[in-house]
Amino acid sequence: MRILKHYRGAQLVETVDVYDLLLHGVKTDLQRLENGDTVQVPPIGPEVTVEGMVRRPAIYELRDEKTLASALELAGGLLPAAALRHIEVQRMVAHDKQTMLSVDIPEIENAAEVTKKLESFEIHDGDRIRIYPIVPYNQDTIFIEGHVVRPGRYSFRAGMRVTDVISSYQDLLPEPAGQYAEIVRLNPPDFHPSVESFELAAALANPAQAPVLQAMDTVQIFSRFDFENPPTVSIGATCALLEPIKRPARSALPTPFIWLEGSHRRRRRRMRKCSVTCRTENSRSSASA
C-alpha cells in the first residue's frame, strides 16, 4: 500500500504518498481530517521486488519510478558489500513467460558513469531485482600460520617478501624449524593450490634473497619437533619405593628438573638412602639421597 486519497464529500482534497512518510519523515503540509471525510485506499499499482545487498530489501509499489536507479533509491541504496559488476533482473512478460536480464556495469571508477548506467535501465511491473555481494574473501592479503608469535592475516603489496612479515626470530616461537618452511599459493585462473618450500634460516640470514610473496599466499612455519622427536630424560632408581621413569626434557634447562614419581609406596616405611642416575642424550649425572 502506497497511495491514500483524502476525500471531503465528492471532492478530492489530496493524494498522500505513504512512502514519503515512511522514508522521509512526517510532512507538515498534510491536510487535517474532518468529520465526515473519507480515506480511500486504491488497488495496488505496479511493483518491483528488490533483493540482496541493499539497505531495505522489500517489495515496493511504483509511482513515478521508471529506472533501476530510482528502484534502488527506494530500497535505501546499495550496501558497501554490493557488487555492481553484475545485477540480475528477473522479468515477467505478462501472460506469456519469465525471462532473465543482466545489467553489466564496466569496471570504471567514475560514480557518474555508474549512475548513468543504472538510470538507462528501465524497470517494469513485476521485476525482481537481485543485487549480489562481492567475493567473501580478501584478495589483497597473505596469511601467516604455524610456529609464529602473531599468526593471522597481513596486508599484501607488490614485491613483498617473506621477511617483510617475519623479519627476525623474535617473530617466531622458540625452536622453529630453520631448514624447512612452506608457501601455499593459489594459482589463477582456477586458484588451484601449489606448495613452494624454502629454508627459513637462510631467508632470515639474507632477507634480499627471501622468497617473493603473491596475493593470497599462506606462509606455514613449523617447529623443529615437527620433524624430529623431542629429547627425553630417563631416571633410574635403586630403591624399592621407586620405579624407573621417563619424561620429556626441557632443553632450556642445563640439568633436567623432574619430580620423582613413586609407585607401590609402602605406608609407614622410611626410605634411608636412594641413588638416582639421570641420562640425557649429551650428559649423565648422579645424585644420592
PDB file of C-alpha atoms in Angstrom:
ATOM      1  CA  MET A   1       0.000   0.000   0.000  1.00  0.00           C
ATOM      2  CA  ARG A   2       1.477   3.316  -1.036  1.00  0.00           C
ATOM      3  CA  ILE A   3      -1.230   5.771  -2.175  1.00  0.00           C
ATOM      4  CA  LEU A   4      -4.035   7.153   0.026  1.00  0.00           C
ATOM      5  CA  LYS A   5      -6.743   9.513  -1.287  1.00  0.00           C
ATOM      6  CA  HIS A   6      -8.384  12.036   1.035  1.00  0.00           C
ATOM      7  CA  TYR A   7     -11.948  12.985   0.062  1.00  0.00           C
ATOM      8  CA  ARG A   8     -14.237  15.589   1.588  1.00  0.00           C
ATOM      9  CA  GLY A   9     -17.606  14.722   0.251  1.00  0.00           C
ATOM     10  CA  ALA A  10     -17.145  14.238  -3.525  1.00  0.00           C
ATOM     11  CA  GLN A  11     -14.094  16.491  -3.691  1.00  0.00           C
ATOM     12  CA  LEU A  12     -10.544  15.064  -3.665  1.00  0.00           C
ATOM     13  CA  VAL A  13      -8.632  17.019  -1.014  1.00  0.00           C
ATOM     14  CA  GLU A  14      -5.206  15.484  -1.568  1.00  0.00           C
ATOM     15  CA  THR A  15      -3.330  12.343  -2.527  1.00  0.00           C
ATOM     16  CA  VAL A  16      -0.893  11.093   0.128  1.00  0.00           C
ATOM     17  CA  ASP A  17       2.209   9.096  -0.743  1.00  0.00           C
ATOM     18  CA  VAL A  18       2.774   6.883   2.305  1.00  0.00           C
ATOM     19  CA  TYR A  19       6.362   6.208   1.210  1.00  0.00           C
ATOM     20  CA  ASP A  20       7.106   9.907   1.815  1.00  0.00           C
ATOM     21  CA  LEU A  21       6.058   9.439   5.427  1.00  0.00           C
ATOM     22  CA  LEU A  22       7.865   6.143   5.919  1.00  0.00           C
ATOM     23  CA  LEU A  23      11.088   7.020   4.111  1.00  0.00           C
ATOM     24  CA  HIS A  24      11.425  10.782   4.606  1.00  0.00           C
ATOM     25  CA  GLY A  25       9.527  11.574   7.800  1.00  0.00           C
ATOM     26  CA  VAL A  26       6.370  13.491   8.682  1.00  0.00           C
ATOM     27  CA  LYS A  27       5.245  16.208   6.246  1.00  0.00           C
ATOM     28  CA  THR A  28       3.825  19.423   7.640  1.00  0.00           C
ATOM     29  CA  ASP A  29       1.639  20.295   4.633  1.00  0.00           C
ATOM     30  CA  LEU A  30      -0.803  17.410   5.076  1.00  0.00           C
ATOM     31  CA  GLN A  31      -4.462  18.364   5.416  1.00  0.00           C
ATOM     32  CA  ARG A  32      -6.246  17.504   8.659  1.00  0.00           C
ATOM     33  CA  LEU A  33      -9.122  15.054   8.638  1.00  0.00           C
ATOM     34  CA  GLU A  34     -12.524  16.455   9.479  1.00  0.00           C
ATOM     35  CA  ASN A  35     -15.782  14.884  10.496  1.00  0.00           C
ATOM     36  CA  GLY A  36     -17.295  13.041   7.525  1.00  0.00           C
ATOM     37  CA  ASP A  37     -14.064  12.838   5.477  1.00  0.00           C
ATOM     38  CA  THR A  38     -13.208   9.646   3.594  1.00  0.00           C
ATOM     39  CA  VAL A  39      -9.813   7.967   3.142  1.00  0.00           C
ATOM     40  CA  GLN A  40      -9.678   5.708   0.108  1.00  0.00           C
ATOM     41  CA  VAL A  41      -7.034   3.007  -0.412  1.00  0.00           C
ATOM     42  CA  PRO A  42      -6.784   2.376  -4.159  1.00  0.00           C
ATOM     43  CA  PRO A  43      -5.733  -1.030  -5.549  1.00  0.00           C
ATOM     44  CA  ILE A  44      -2.027  -1.673  -5.518  1.00  0.00           C
ATOM     45  CA  GLY A  45      -0.179  -0.423  -8.552  1.00  0.00           C
ATOM     46  CA  PRO A  46       2.917  -1.670 -10.357  1.00  0.00           C
ATOM     47  CA  GLU A  47       5.519  -3.138  -8.035  1.00  0.00           C
ATOM     48  CA  VAL A  48       9.081  -4.476  -8.049  1.00  0.00           C
ATOM     49  CA  THR A  49      10.997  -6.699  -5.664  1.00  0.00           C
ATOM     50  CA  VAL A  50      14.494  -5.671  -4.596  1.00  0.00           C
ATOM     51  CA  GLU A  51      16.638  -8.383  -3.004  1.00  0.00           C
ATOM     52  CA  GLY A  52      20.200  -8.829  -1.901  1.00  0.00           C
ATOM     53  CA  MET A  53      22.761  -6.244  -0.867  1.00  0.00           C
ATOM     54  CA  VAL A  54      20.527  -3.207  -0.332  1.00  0.00           C
ATOM     55  CA  ARG A  55      19.634  -1.428   2.889  1.00  0.00           C
ATOM     56  CA  ARG A  56      15.879  -2.162   2.763  1.00  0.00           C
ATOM     57  CA  PRO A  57      15.160  -5.288   0.714  1.00  0.00           C
ATOM     58  CA  ALA A  58      11.394  -5.481   0.165  1.00  0.00           C
ATOM     59  CA  ILE A  59       8.551  -5.312  -2.353  1.00  0.00           C
ATOM     60  CA  TYR A  60       7.956  -1.719  -3.491  1.00  0.00           C
ATOM     61  CA  GLU A  61       4.983  -0.165  -5.246  1.00  0.00           C
ATOM     62  CA  LEU A  62       5.989   2.104  -8.098  1.00  0.00           C
ATOM     63  CA  ARG A  63       4.644   5.561  -8.714  1.00  0.00           C
ATOM     64  CA  ASP A  64       6.984   7.790 -10.699  1.00  0.00           C
ATOM     65  CA  GLU A  65       9.949   5.404 -10.570  1.00  0.00           C
ATOM     66  CA  LYS A  66      10.863   4.174 -14.032  1.00  0.00           C
ATOM     67  CA  THR A  67      14.542   3.219 -13.828  1.00  0.00           C
ATOM     68  CA  LEU A  68      16.751   0.839 -11.925  1.00  0.00           C
ATOM     69  CA  ALA A  69      18.441   3.749 -10.154  1.00  0.00           C
ATOM     70  CA  SER A  70      15.120   5.004  -8.749  1.00  0.00           C
ATOM     71  CA  ALA A  71      14.152   1.499  -7.579  1.00  0.00           C
ATOM     72  CA  LEU A  72      17.451   1.143  -5.729  1.00  0.00           C
ATOM     73  CA  GLU A  73      16.852   4.548  -4.155  1.00  0.00           C
ATOM     74  CA  LEU A  74      13.528   3.277  -2.792  1.00  0.00           C
ATOM     75  CA  ALA A  75      15.426   0.355  -1.247  1.00  0.00           C
ATOM     76  CA  GLY A  76      17.710   2.741   0.616  1.00  0.00           C
ATOM     77  CA  GLY A  77      20.666   2.408  -1.718  1.00  0.00           C
ATOM     78  CA  LEU A  78      23.367  -0.203  -2.079  1.00  0.00           C
ATOM     79  CA  LEU A  79      25.426  -1.642   0.747  1.00  0.00           C
ATOM     80  CA  PRO A  80      29.227  -1.318   0.563  1.00  0.00           C
ATOM     81  CA  ALA A  81      29.427  -5.094   0.037  1.00  0.00           C
ATOM     82  CA  ALA A  82      27.239  -4.950  -3.093  1.00  0.00           C
ATOM     83  CA  ALA A  83      28.793  -5.961  -6.397  1.00  0.00           C
ATOM     84  CA  LEU A  84      27.881  -3.589  -9.225  1.00  0.00           C
ATOM     85  CA  ARG A  85      29.621  -5.593 -11.921  1.00  0.00           C
ATOM     86  CA  HIS A  86      26.644  -7.919 -12.358  1.00  0.00           C
ATOM     87  CA  ILE A  87      22.988  -7.267 -11.450  1.00  0.00           C
ATOM     88  CA  GLU A  88      20.253  -9.761 -12.317  1.00  0.00           C
ATOM     89  CA  VAL A  89      16.675  -8.753 -13.137  1.00  0.00           C
ATOM     90  CA  GLN A  90      14.023 -11.448 -13.402  1.00  0.00           C
ATOM     91  CA  ARG A  91      11.239 -10.119 -15.628  1.00  0.00           C
ATOM     92  CA  MET A  92       7.759 -11.478 -16.146  1.00  0.00           C
ATOM     93  CA  VAL A  93       6.266 -10.929 -19.567  1.00  0.00           C
ATOM     94  CA  ALA A  94       2.531 -10.591 -18.845  1.00  0.00           C
ATOM     95  CA  HIS A  95       0.523 -13.703 -19.695  1.00  0.00           C
ATOM     96  CA  ASP A  96       3.488 -15.198 -21.535  1.00  0.00           C
ATOM     97  CA  LYS A  97       6.735 -16.142 -19.765  1.00  0.00           C
ATOM     98  CA  GLN A  98       9.506 -15.191 -17.388  1.00  0.00           C
ATOM     99  CA  THR A  99      12.951 -14.166 -18.534  1.00  0.00           C
ATOM    100  CA  MET A 100      16.280 -13.061 -17.046  1.00  0.00           C
ATOM    101  CA  LEU A 101      18.100  -9.833 -17.852  1.00  0.00           C
ATOM    102  CA  SER A 102      21.601  -8.797 -16.821  1.00  0.00           C
ATOM    103  CA  VAL A 103      22.870  -5.314 -16.085  1.00  0.00           C
ATOM    104  CA  ASP A 104      26.615  -5.403 -16.672  1.00  0.00           C
ATOM    105  CA  ILE A 105      28.470  -2.327 -15.467  1.00  0.00           C
ATOM    106  CA  PRO A 106      32.058  -1.990 -16.710  1.00  0.00           C
ATOM    107  CA  GLU A 107      34.934  -1.689 -14.262  1.00  0.00           C
ATOM    108  CA  ILE A 108      35.074   2.074 -14.000  1.00  0.00           C
ATOM    109  CA  GLU A 109      35.739   4.273 -11.002  1.00  0.00           C
ATOM    110  CA  ASN A 110      33.580   7.221 -12.100  1.00  0.00           C
ATOM    111  CA  ALA A 111      30.416   7.239  -9.955  1.00  0.00           C
ATOM    112  CA  ALA A 112      28.619   9.397 -12.519  1.00  0.00           C
ATOM    113  CA  GLU A 113      29.104   6.738 -15.186  1.00  0.00           C
ATOM    114  CA  VAL A 114      27.727   4.052 -12.863  1.00  0.00           C
ATOM    115  CA  THR A 115      24.651   6.181 -12.100  1.00  0.00           C
ATOM    116  CA  LYS A 116      24.141   6.840 -15.784  1.00  0.00           C
ATOM    117  CA  LYS A 117      24.190   3.114 -16.496  1.00  0.00           C
ATOM    118  CA  LEU A 118      21.616   2.438 -13.763  1.00  0.00           C
ATOM    119  CA  GLU A 119      19.353   5.240 -14.969  1.00  0.00           C
ATOM    120  CA  SER A 120      19.409   3.910 -18.516  1.00  0.00           C
ATOM    121  CA  PHE A 121      17.896   0.552 -17.476  1.00  0.00           C
ATOM    122  CA  GLU A 122      14.093   0.677 -17.466  1.00  0.00           C
ATOM    123  CA  ILE A 123      12.145  -1.382 -14.921  1.00  0.00           C
ATOM    124  CA  HIS A 124       8.739  -2.984 -15.441  1.00  0.00           C
ATOM    125  CA  ASP A 125       5.899  -4.119 -13.249  1.00  0.00           C
ATOM    126  CA  GLY A 126       6.736  -7.450 -11.580  1.00  0.00           C
ATOM    127  CA  ASP A 127      10.515  -7.177 -11.950  1.00  0.00           C
ATOM    128  CA  ARG A 128      12.603  -8.976  -9.346  1.00  0.00           C
ATOM    129  CA  ILE A 129      15.951  -7.213  -8.906  1.00  0.00           C
ATOM    130  CA  ARG A 130      18.810  -9.145  -7.321  1.00  0.00           C
ATOM    131  CA  ILE A 131      21.978  -7.408  -6.093  1.00  0.00           C
ATOM    132  CA  TYR A 132      24.808  -9.876  -5.445  1.00  0.00           C
ATOM    133  CA  PRO A 133      27.605  -9.442  -2.885  1.00  0.00           C
ATOM    134  CA  ILE A 134      31.282  -9.041  -3.643  1.00  0.00           C
ATOM    135  CA  VAL A 135      33.591 -12.001  -3.127  1.00  0.00           C
ATOM    136  CA  PRO A 136      33.636 -13.058   0.550  1.00  0.00           C
ATOM    137  CA  TYR A 137      37.435 -13.194   0.845  1.00  0.00           C
ATOM    138  CA  ASN A 138      40.133 -10.539   0.776  1.00  0.00           C
ATOM    139  CA  GLN A 139      42.235 -10.777  -2.364  1.00  0.00           C
ATOM    140  CA  ASP A 140      44.943  -8.333  -1.217  1.00  0.00           C
ATOM    141  CA  THR A 141      46.151 -10.256   1.797  1.00  0.00           C
ATOM    142  CA  ILE A 142      48.527 -13.001   2.893  1.00  0.00           C
ATOM    143  CA  PHE A 143      48.232 -15.465   5.759  1.00  0.00           C
ATOM    144  CA  ILE A 144      50.852 -16.488   8.349  1.00  0.00           C
ATOM    145  CA  GLU A 145      50.271 -19.784  10.154  1.00  0.00           C
ATOM    146  CA  GLY A 146      52.082 -22.224  12.392  1.00  0.00           C
ATOM    147  CA  HIS A 147      55.027 -21.693  14.755  1.00  0.00           C
ATOM    148  CA  VAL A 148      54.854 -17.893  14.895  1.00  0.00           C
ATOM    149  CA  VAL A 149      54.076 -15.341  17.586  1.00  0.00           C
ATOM    150  CA  ARG A 150      51.368 -13.488  15.649  1.00  0.00           C
ATOM    151  CA  PRO A 151      49.530 -15.729  13.163  1.00  0.00           C
ATOM    152  CA  GLY A 152      46.781 -14.241  11.023  1.00  0.00           C
ATOM    153  CA  ARG A 153      46.178 -12.032   8.002  1.00  0.00           C
ATOM    154  CA  TYR A 154      48.529  -9.345   6.755  1.00  0.00           C
ATOM    155  CA  SER A 155      48.127  -6.736   4.022  1.00  0.00           C
ATOM    156  CA  PHE A 156      49.810  -7.502   0.710  1.00  0.00           C
ATOM    157  CA  ARG A 157      51.784  -5.208  -1.576  1.00  0.00           C
ATOM    158  CA  ALA A 158      53.622  -5.870  -4.796  1.00  0.00           C
ATOM    159  CA  GLY A 159      57.181  -7.113  -4.365  1.00  0.00           C
ATOM    160  CA  MET A 160      56.572  -8.284  -0.804  1.00  0.00           C
ATOM    161  CA  ARG A 161      58.922 -10.928   0.628  1.00  0.00           C
ATOM    162  CA  VAL A 162      58.631 -13.399   3.488  1.00  0.00           C
ATOM    163  CA  THR A 163      60.971 -11.276   5.621  1.00  0.00           C
ATOM    164  CA  ASP A 164      58.577  -8.315   5.384  1.00  0.00           C
ATOM    165  CA  VAL A 165      56.224 -10.143   7.755  1.00  0.00           C
ATOM    166  CA  ILE A 166      58.749 -12.420   9.524  1.00  0.00           C
ATOM    167  CA  SER A 167      61.721 -10.122   9.959  1.00  0.00           C
ATOM    168  CA  SER A 168      63.629 -11.963  12.710  1.00  0.00           C
ATOM    169  CA  TYR A 169      63.495 -14.835  15.165  1.00  0.00           C
ATOM    170  CA  GLN A 170      61.578 -12.561  17.530  1.00  0.00           C
ATOM    171  CA  ASP A 171      58.537 -13.103  15.310  1.00  0.00           C
ATOM    172  CA  LEU A 172      58.818 -16.880  15.824  1.00  0.00           C
ATOM    173  CA  LEU A 173      58.110 -19.153  18.746  1.00  0.00           C
ATOM    174  CA  PRO A 174      61.114 -20.890  20.359  1.00  0.00           C
ATOM    175  CA  GLU A 175      62.881 -23.619  18.374  1.00  0.00           C
ATOM    176  CA  PRO A 176      61.449 -23.158  14.883  1.00  0.00           C
ATOM    177  CA  ALA A 177      62.411 -25.472  12.029  1.00  0.00           C
ATOM    178  CA  GLY A 178      65.014 -23.394  10.223  1.00  0.00           C
ATOM    179  CA  GLN A 179      65.636 -25.899   7.445  1.00  0.00           C
ATOM    180  CA  TYR A 180      62.081 -26.041   6.072  1.00  0.00           C
ATOM    181  CA  ALA A 181      59.030 -23.784   5.639  1.00  0.00           C
ATOM    182  CA  GLU A 182      56.229 -23.668   3.089  1.00  0.00           C
ATOM    183  CA  ILE A 183      54.331 -21.186   0.941  1.00  0.00           C
ATOM    184  CA  VAL A 184      50.895 -22.430  -0.142  1.00  0.00           C
ATOM    185  CA  ARG A 185      49.978 -20.490  -3.288  1.00  0.00           C
ATOM    186  CA  LEU A 186      46.619 -20.218  -5.071  1.00  0.00           C
ATOM    187  CA  ASN A 187      47.309 -20.046  -8.786  1.00  0.00           C
ATOM    188  CA  PRO A 188      44.904 -18.279 -11.192  1.00  0.00           C
ATOM    189  CA  PRO A 189      42.684 -18.626 -13.046  1.00  0.00           C
ATOM    190  CA  ASP A 190      41.142 -21.564 -11.152  1.00  0.00           C
ATOM    191  CA  PHE A 191      43.112 -20.914  -7.923  1.00  0.00           C
ATOM    192  CA  HIS A 192      44.481 -24.432  -7.675  1.00  0.00           C
ATOM    193  CA  PRO A 193      46.985 -24.742  -4.797  1.00  0.00           C
ATOM    194  CA  SER A 194      50.689 -25.402  -5.083  1.00  0.00           C
ATOM    195  CA  VAL A 195      53.369 -25.678  -2.388  1.00  0.00           C
ATOM    196  CA  GLU A 196      56.766 -23.998  -2.541  1.00  0.00           C
ATOM    197  CA  SER A 197      59.341 -24.818   0.135  1.00  0.00           C
ATOM    198  CA  PHE A 198      62.194 -22.625   1.363  1.00  0.00           C
ATOM    199  CA  GLU A 199      64.805 -22.522   4.133  1.00  0.00           C
ATOM    200  CA  LEU A 200      63.630 -20.219   6.879  1.00  0.00           C
ATOM    201  CA  ALA A 201      67.104 -19.752   8.381  1.00  0.00           C
ATOM    202  CA  ALA A 202      68.574 -18.779   5.007  1.00  0.00           C
ATOM    203  CA  ALA A 203      65.772 -16.299   4.375  1.00  0.00           C
ATOM    204  CA  LEU A 204      66.320 -14.595   7.741  1.00  0.00           C
ATOM    205  CA  ALA A 205      70.075 -14.508   7.201  1.00  0.00           C
ATOM    206  CA  ASN A 206      69.724 -12.910   3.750  1.00  0.00           C
ATOM    207  CA  PRO A 207      66.397 -11.000   3.518  1.00  0.00           C
ATOM    208  CA  ALA A 208      67.155  -9.782  -0.015  1.00  0.00           C
ATOM    209  CA  GLN A 209      67.042 -13.382  -1.259  1.00  0.00           C
ATOM    210  CA  ALA A 210      63.906 -14.346   0.677  1.00  0.00           C
ATOM    211  CA  PRO A 211      61.016 -15.755  -1.395  1.00  0.00           C
ATOM    212  CA  VAL A 212      58.731 -13.209  -3.043  1.00  0.00           C
ATOM    213  CA  LEU A 213      55.080 -13.450  -1.995  1.00  0.00           C
ATOM    214  CA  GLN A 214      51.939 -13.158  -4.063  1.00  0.00           C
ATOM    215  CA  ALA A 215      48.417 -12.178  -3.066  1.00  0.00           C
ATOM    216  CA  MET A 216      46.530 -14.811  -1.034  1.00  0.00           C
ATOM    217  CA  ASP A 217      49.723 -16.760  -0.197  1.00  0.00           C
ATOM    218  CA  THR A 218      49.821 -18.735   3.058  1.00  0.00           C
ATOM    219  CA  VAL A 219      53.215 -18.952   4.801  1.00  0.00           C
ATOM    220  CA  GLN A 220      53.449 -22.029   7.024  1.00  0.00           C
ATOM    221  CA  ILE A 221      56.185 -22.121   9.703  1.00  0.00           C
ATOM    222  CA  PHE A 222      56.986 -25.375  11.510  1.00  0.00           C
ATOM    223  CA  SER A 223      58.545 -26.311  14.831  1.00  0.00           C
ATOM    224  CA  ARG A 224      61.772 -28.326  14.845  1.00  0.00           C
ATOM    225  CA  PHE A 225      59.875 -31.051  16.698  1.00  0.00           C
ATOM    226  CA  ASP A 226      57.541 -31.458  13.711  1.00  0.00           C
ATOM    227  CA  PHE A 227      60.485 -33.206  12.042  1.00  0.00           C
ATOM    228  CA  GLU A 228      62.358 -34.816  14.977  1.00  0.00           C
ATOM    229  CA  ASN A 229      61.499 -36.403  18.294  1.00  0.00           C
ATOM    230  CA  PRO A 230      61.860 -34.156  21.339  1.00  0.00           C
ATOM    231  CA  PRO A 231      64.725 -35.053  23.749  1.00  0.00           C
ATOM    232  CA  THR A 232      63.849 -37.174  26.758  1.00  0.00           C
ATOM    233  CA  VAL A 233      65.462 -37.885  30.121  1.00  0.00           C
ATOM    234  CA  SER A 234      65.463 -41.283  31.835  1.00  0.00           C
ATOM    235  CA  ILE A 235      65.741 -41.634  35.601  1.00  0.00           C
ATOM    236  CA  GLY A 236      66.550 -44.962  37.195  1.00  0.00           C
ATOM    237  CA  ALA A 237      66.399 -45.525  40.936  1.00  0.00           C
ATOM    238  CA  THR A 238      67.874 -48.357  43.015  1.00  0.00           C
ATOM    239  CA  CYS A 239      65.461 -48.003  45.885  1.00  0.00           C
ATOM    240  CA  ALA A 240      62.434 -50.211  46.305  1.00  0.00           C
ATOM    241  CA  LEU A 241      59.991 -47.376  46.556  1.00  0.00           C
ATOM    242  CA  LEU A 242      60.624 -46.013  43.051  1.00  0.00           C
ATOM    243  CA  GLU A 243      60.425 -47.416  39.583  1.00  0.00           C
ATOM    244  CA  PRO A 244      62.393 -46.095  36.549  1.00  0.00           C
ATOM    245  CA  ILE A 245      60.547 -43.269  34.782  1.00  0.00           C
ATOM    246  CA  LYS A 246      61.000 -41.424  31.519  1.00  0.00           C
ATOM    247  CA  ARG A 247      59.891 -37.844  30.925  1.00  0.00           C
ATOM    248  CA  PRO A 248      60.463 -35.192  28.232  1.00  0.00           C
ATOM    249  CA  ALA A 249      63.446 -32.948  28.886  1.00  0.00           C
ATOM    250  CA  ARG A 250      63.249 -29.194  28.551  1.00  0.00           C
ATOM    251  CA  SER A 251      66.198 -28.060  26.525  1.00  0.00           C
ATOM    252  CA  ALA A 252      66.091 -24.608  28.117  1.00  0.00           C
ATOM    253  CA  LEU A 253      67.389 -26.120  31.412  1.00  0.00           C
ATOM    254  CA  PRO A 254      71.036 -27.260  31.610  1.00  0.00           C
ATOM    255  CA  THR A 255      70.076 -30.044  34.034  1.00  0.00           C
ATOM    256  CA  PRO A 256      66.602 -31.598  33.905  1.00  0.00           C
ATOM    257  CA  PHE A 257      64.491 -30.966  36.958  1.00  0.00           C
ATOM    258  CA  ILE A 258      61.942 -33.731  37.204  1.00  0.00           C
ATOM    259  CA  TRP A 259      59.876 -34.809  40.144  1.00  0.00           C
ATOM    260  CA  LEU A 260      60.405 -38.436  41.042  1.00  0.00           C
ATOM    261  CA  GLU A 261      57.139 -40.263  40.898  1.00  0.00           C
ATOM    262  CA  GLY A 262      56.882 -43.319  43.094  1.00  0.00           C
ATOM    263  CA  SER A 263      54.684 -46.331  42.602  1.00  0.00           C
ATOM    264  CA  HIS A 264      53.762 -49.098  45.028  1.00  0.00           C
ATOM    265  CA  ARG A 265      54.670 -46.932  48.017  1.00  0.00           C
ATOM    266  CA  ARG A 266      54.658 -48.762  51.293  1.00  0.00           C
ATOM    267  CA  ARG A 267      52.949 -46.988  54.114  1.00  0.00           C
ATOM    268  CA  ARG A 268      54.911 -46.100  57.266  1.00  0.00           C
ATOM    269  CA  ARG A 269      58.219 -47.301  55.809  1.00  0.00           C
ATOM    270  CA  ARG A 270      61.218 -44.998  55.954  1.00  0.00           C
ATOM    271  CA  MET A 271      63.497 -44.752  52.914  1.00  0.00           C
ATOM    272  CA  ARG A 272      67.038 -44.415  54.276  1.00  0.00           C
ATOM    273  CA  LYS A 273      69.033 -43.996  51.063  1.00  0.00           C
ATOM    274  CA  CYS A 274      68.325 -43.754  47.337  1.00  0.00           C
ATOM    275  CA  SER A 275      70.700 -43.377  44.372  1.00  0.00           C
ATOM    276  CA  VAL A 276      69.371 -41.675  41.216  1.00  0.00           C
ATOM    277  CA  THR A 277      71.075 -41.529  37.812  1.00  0.00           C
ATOM    278  CA  CYS A 278      69.869 -39.082  35.129  1.00  0.00           C
ATOM    279  CA  ARG A 279      70.760 -39.647  31.497  1.00  0.00           C
ATOM    280  CA  THR A 280      70.130 -37.388  28.566  1.00  0.00           C
ATOM    281  CA  GLU A 281      71.451 -37.535  25.025  1.00  0.00           C
ATOM    282  CA  ASN A 282      74.538 -35.472  25.876  1.00  0.00           C
ATOM    283  CA  SER A 283      75.019 -35.764  29.621  1.00  0.00           C
ATOM    284  CA  ARG A 284      74.832 -38.013  32.603  1.00  0.00           C
ATOM    285  CA  SER A 285      74.576 -37.098  36.288  1.00  0.00           C
ATOM    286  CA  SER A 286      74.079 -38.943  39.563  1.00  0.00           C
ATOM    287  CA  ALA A 287      72.740 -37.996  42.958  1.00  0.00           C
ATOM    288  CA  SER A 288      72.160 -39.709  46.261  1.00  0.00           C
ATOM    289  CA  ALA A 289      69.561 -39.031  48.864  1.00  0.00           C
TER     290      ALA A 289
END
